[in-house]
Coordinates of C-alpha atoms in Angstrom, one line a residue:
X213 CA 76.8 175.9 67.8
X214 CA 76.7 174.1 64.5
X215 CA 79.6 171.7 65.5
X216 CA 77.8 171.1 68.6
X217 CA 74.6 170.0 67.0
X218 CA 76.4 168.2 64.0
X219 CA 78.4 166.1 66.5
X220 CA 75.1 165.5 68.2
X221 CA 73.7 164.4 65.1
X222 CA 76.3 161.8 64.4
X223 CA 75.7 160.0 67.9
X224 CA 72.3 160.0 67.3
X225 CA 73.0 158.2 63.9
X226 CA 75.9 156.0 65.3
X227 CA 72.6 154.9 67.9
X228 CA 70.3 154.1 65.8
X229 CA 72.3 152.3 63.4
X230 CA 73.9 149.9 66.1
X231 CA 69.9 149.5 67.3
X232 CA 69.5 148.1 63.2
X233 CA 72.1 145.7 64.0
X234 CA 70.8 144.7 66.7
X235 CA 67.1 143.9 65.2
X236 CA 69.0 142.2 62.5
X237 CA 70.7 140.0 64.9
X238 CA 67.6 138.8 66.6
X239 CA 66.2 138.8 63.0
X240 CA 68.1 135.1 62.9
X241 CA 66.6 131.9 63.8
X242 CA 67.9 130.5 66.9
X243 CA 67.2 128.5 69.8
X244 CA 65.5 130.1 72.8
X245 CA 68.1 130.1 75.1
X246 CA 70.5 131.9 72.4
X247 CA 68.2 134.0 71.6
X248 CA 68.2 135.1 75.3
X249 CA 71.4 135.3 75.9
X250 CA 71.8 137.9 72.6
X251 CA 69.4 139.8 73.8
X252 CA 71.5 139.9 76.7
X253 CA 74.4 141.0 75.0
X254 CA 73.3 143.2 73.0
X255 CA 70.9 146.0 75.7
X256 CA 74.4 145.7 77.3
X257 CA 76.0 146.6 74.3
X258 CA 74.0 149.4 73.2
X259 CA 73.4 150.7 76.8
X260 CA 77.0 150.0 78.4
X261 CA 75.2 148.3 81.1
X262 CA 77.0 147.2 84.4
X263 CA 74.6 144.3 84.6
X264 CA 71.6 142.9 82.6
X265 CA 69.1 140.3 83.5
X266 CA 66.3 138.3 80.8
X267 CA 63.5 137.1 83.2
X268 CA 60.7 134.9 81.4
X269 CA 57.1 135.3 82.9
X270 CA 55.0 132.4 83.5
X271 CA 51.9 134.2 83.6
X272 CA 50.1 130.8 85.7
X273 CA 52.1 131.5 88.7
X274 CA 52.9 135.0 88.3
X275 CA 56.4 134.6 88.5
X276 CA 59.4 135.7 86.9
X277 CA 62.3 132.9 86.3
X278 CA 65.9 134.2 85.6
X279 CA 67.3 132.5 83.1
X280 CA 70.0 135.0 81.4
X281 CA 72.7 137.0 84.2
X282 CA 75.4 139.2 82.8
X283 CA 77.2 140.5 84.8
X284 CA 81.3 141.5 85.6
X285 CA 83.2 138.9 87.7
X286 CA 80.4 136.8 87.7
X287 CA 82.4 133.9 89.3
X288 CA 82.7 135.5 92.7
X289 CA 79.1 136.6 92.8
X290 CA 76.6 136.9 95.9
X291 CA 73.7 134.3 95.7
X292 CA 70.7 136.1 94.3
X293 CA 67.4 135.4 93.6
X294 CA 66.5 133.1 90.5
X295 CA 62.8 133.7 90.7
X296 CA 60.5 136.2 91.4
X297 CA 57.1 137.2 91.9
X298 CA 55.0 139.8 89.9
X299 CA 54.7 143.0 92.0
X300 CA 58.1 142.5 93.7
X301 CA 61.3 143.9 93.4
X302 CA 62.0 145.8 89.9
X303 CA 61.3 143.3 87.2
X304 CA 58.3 142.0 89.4
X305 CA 56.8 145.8 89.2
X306 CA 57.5 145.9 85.6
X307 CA 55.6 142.3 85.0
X308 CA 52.5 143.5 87.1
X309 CA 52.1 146.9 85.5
X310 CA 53.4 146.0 82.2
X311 CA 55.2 149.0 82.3
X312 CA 59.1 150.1 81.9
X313 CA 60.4 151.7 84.7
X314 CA 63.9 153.9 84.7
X315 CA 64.9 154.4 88.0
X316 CA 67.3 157.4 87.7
X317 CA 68.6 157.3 91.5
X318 CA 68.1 153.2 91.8
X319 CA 69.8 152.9 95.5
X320 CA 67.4 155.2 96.6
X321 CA 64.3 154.0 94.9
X322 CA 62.2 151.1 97.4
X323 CA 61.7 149.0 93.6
X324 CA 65.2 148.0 93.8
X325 CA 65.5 145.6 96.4
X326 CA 68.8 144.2 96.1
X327 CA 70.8 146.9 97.0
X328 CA 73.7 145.7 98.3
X329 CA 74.3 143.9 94.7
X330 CA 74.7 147.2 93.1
X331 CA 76.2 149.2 94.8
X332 CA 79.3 146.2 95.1
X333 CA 78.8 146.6 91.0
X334 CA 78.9 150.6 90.8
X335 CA 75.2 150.6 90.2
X336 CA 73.2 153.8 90.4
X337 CA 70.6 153.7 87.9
X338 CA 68.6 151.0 86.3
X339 CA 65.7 150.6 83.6
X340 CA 63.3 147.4 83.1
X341 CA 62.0 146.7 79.9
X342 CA 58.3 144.2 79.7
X343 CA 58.8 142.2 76.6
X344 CA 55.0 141.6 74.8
X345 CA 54.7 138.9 72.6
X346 CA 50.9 138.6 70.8
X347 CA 49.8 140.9 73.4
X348 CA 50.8 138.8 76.4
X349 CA 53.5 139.2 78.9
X350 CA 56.8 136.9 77.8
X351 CA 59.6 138.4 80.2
X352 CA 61.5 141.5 81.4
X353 CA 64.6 142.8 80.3
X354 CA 66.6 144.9 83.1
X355 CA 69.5 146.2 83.0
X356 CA 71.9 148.3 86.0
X357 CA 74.1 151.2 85.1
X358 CA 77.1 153.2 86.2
X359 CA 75.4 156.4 84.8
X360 CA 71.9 157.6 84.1
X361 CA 71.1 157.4 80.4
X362 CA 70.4 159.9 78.6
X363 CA 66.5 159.9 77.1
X364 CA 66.8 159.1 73.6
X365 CA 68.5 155.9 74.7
X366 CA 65.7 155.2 76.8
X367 CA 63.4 155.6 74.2
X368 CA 65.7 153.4 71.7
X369 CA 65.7 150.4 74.4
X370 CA 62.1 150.4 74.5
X371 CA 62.1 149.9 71.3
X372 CA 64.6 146.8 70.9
X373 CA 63.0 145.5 73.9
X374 CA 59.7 144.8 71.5
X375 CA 61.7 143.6 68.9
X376 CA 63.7 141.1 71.5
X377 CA 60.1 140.2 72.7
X378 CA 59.8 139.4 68.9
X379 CA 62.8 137.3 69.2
X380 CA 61.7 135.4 72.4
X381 CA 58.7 134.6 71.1
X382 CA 59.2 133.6 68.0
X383 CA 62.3 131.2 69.4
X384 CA 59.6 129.6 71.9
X385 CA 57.1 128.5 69.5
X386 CA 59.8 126.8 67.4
X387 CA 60.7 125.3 70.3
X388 CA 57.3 124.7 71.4
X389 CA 56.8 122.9 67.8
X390 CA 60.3 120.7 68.0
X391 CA 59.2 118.9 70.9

């Protein structure tokens, strides 16, 4: 009883204090592709993702460009797909709805179109993230998983996904106003 729901309580803290230190992180100024690549790190930190992917939108062309790819063993991996376009696949559903998307079962869910990928990586969930800066669409943060995540995670990388949209956009106008 009690133990239970103290021991409870103390991962619930131990989460949300890692999330802090993750803001904090992004908190730093730093150049856009580091700040992507900690952004990276970090969701796969906090969510012991198998796999995580930053996409940034270019809202002309309604595509998605992957420029960020963590993944294990990445030096023997299988060509995939550095572009995308809104509507396809799971980070192009997430760009056209502006809307995350948790796909508990992912190898059985039509969204995920590379399959093959994750299942070689022990893939069997997955959650997309859209990252909003100023009210406009700036990339998507997706990430695979061995195991389903329990909700409260869920709703704690929603809420580092706006503050790494933060991050991004932030690091993209200082780059925008260095050149």
């Amino acid at each position: 009883g009690n133990a239970q729901f103290r021991h409870g309580l103390q991962r619930a803290n131990a989460d949300l204090l890692r999330l802090l230190t993750l803001v904090k992180i992004l908190a730093e100024p730093r150049s856009l592709e580091d700040t992507l690549t900690a952004v990276a790190q970090a969701a796969r930190s906090f969510a012991r993702a198998v796999a995580v992917d930053v996409w940034l939108a270019n809202p002309a062309t309604r595509r998605l460009h992957r420029l960020v790819l963590l993944e294990p063993g990445a030096a023997g991996q299988i060509a995939r797909r550095r572009t995308t376009p809104y509507g396809e696949d799971l980070v192009g559903w997430v760009a056209g709805t502006e809307q995350p998307a948790y796909l508990r079962d992912a190898l059985a869910d039509p969204r995920l179109a590379d399959r093959d990928w994750a299942r070689e990586r022990g893939i069997t969930s997955a959650c997309a993230f859209p990252l909003r800066f100023h009210d406009r669409l700036v990339g998507v943060l997706s990430l695979g998983l061995a195991t389903p995540l329990p909700t409260g995670h869920l709703s704690l990388l929603e809420t580092y996904s706006d503050h790494a949209a933060l991050a991004i956009g932030q690091a993209d106008l200082r780059r925008q106003l260095e050149t």
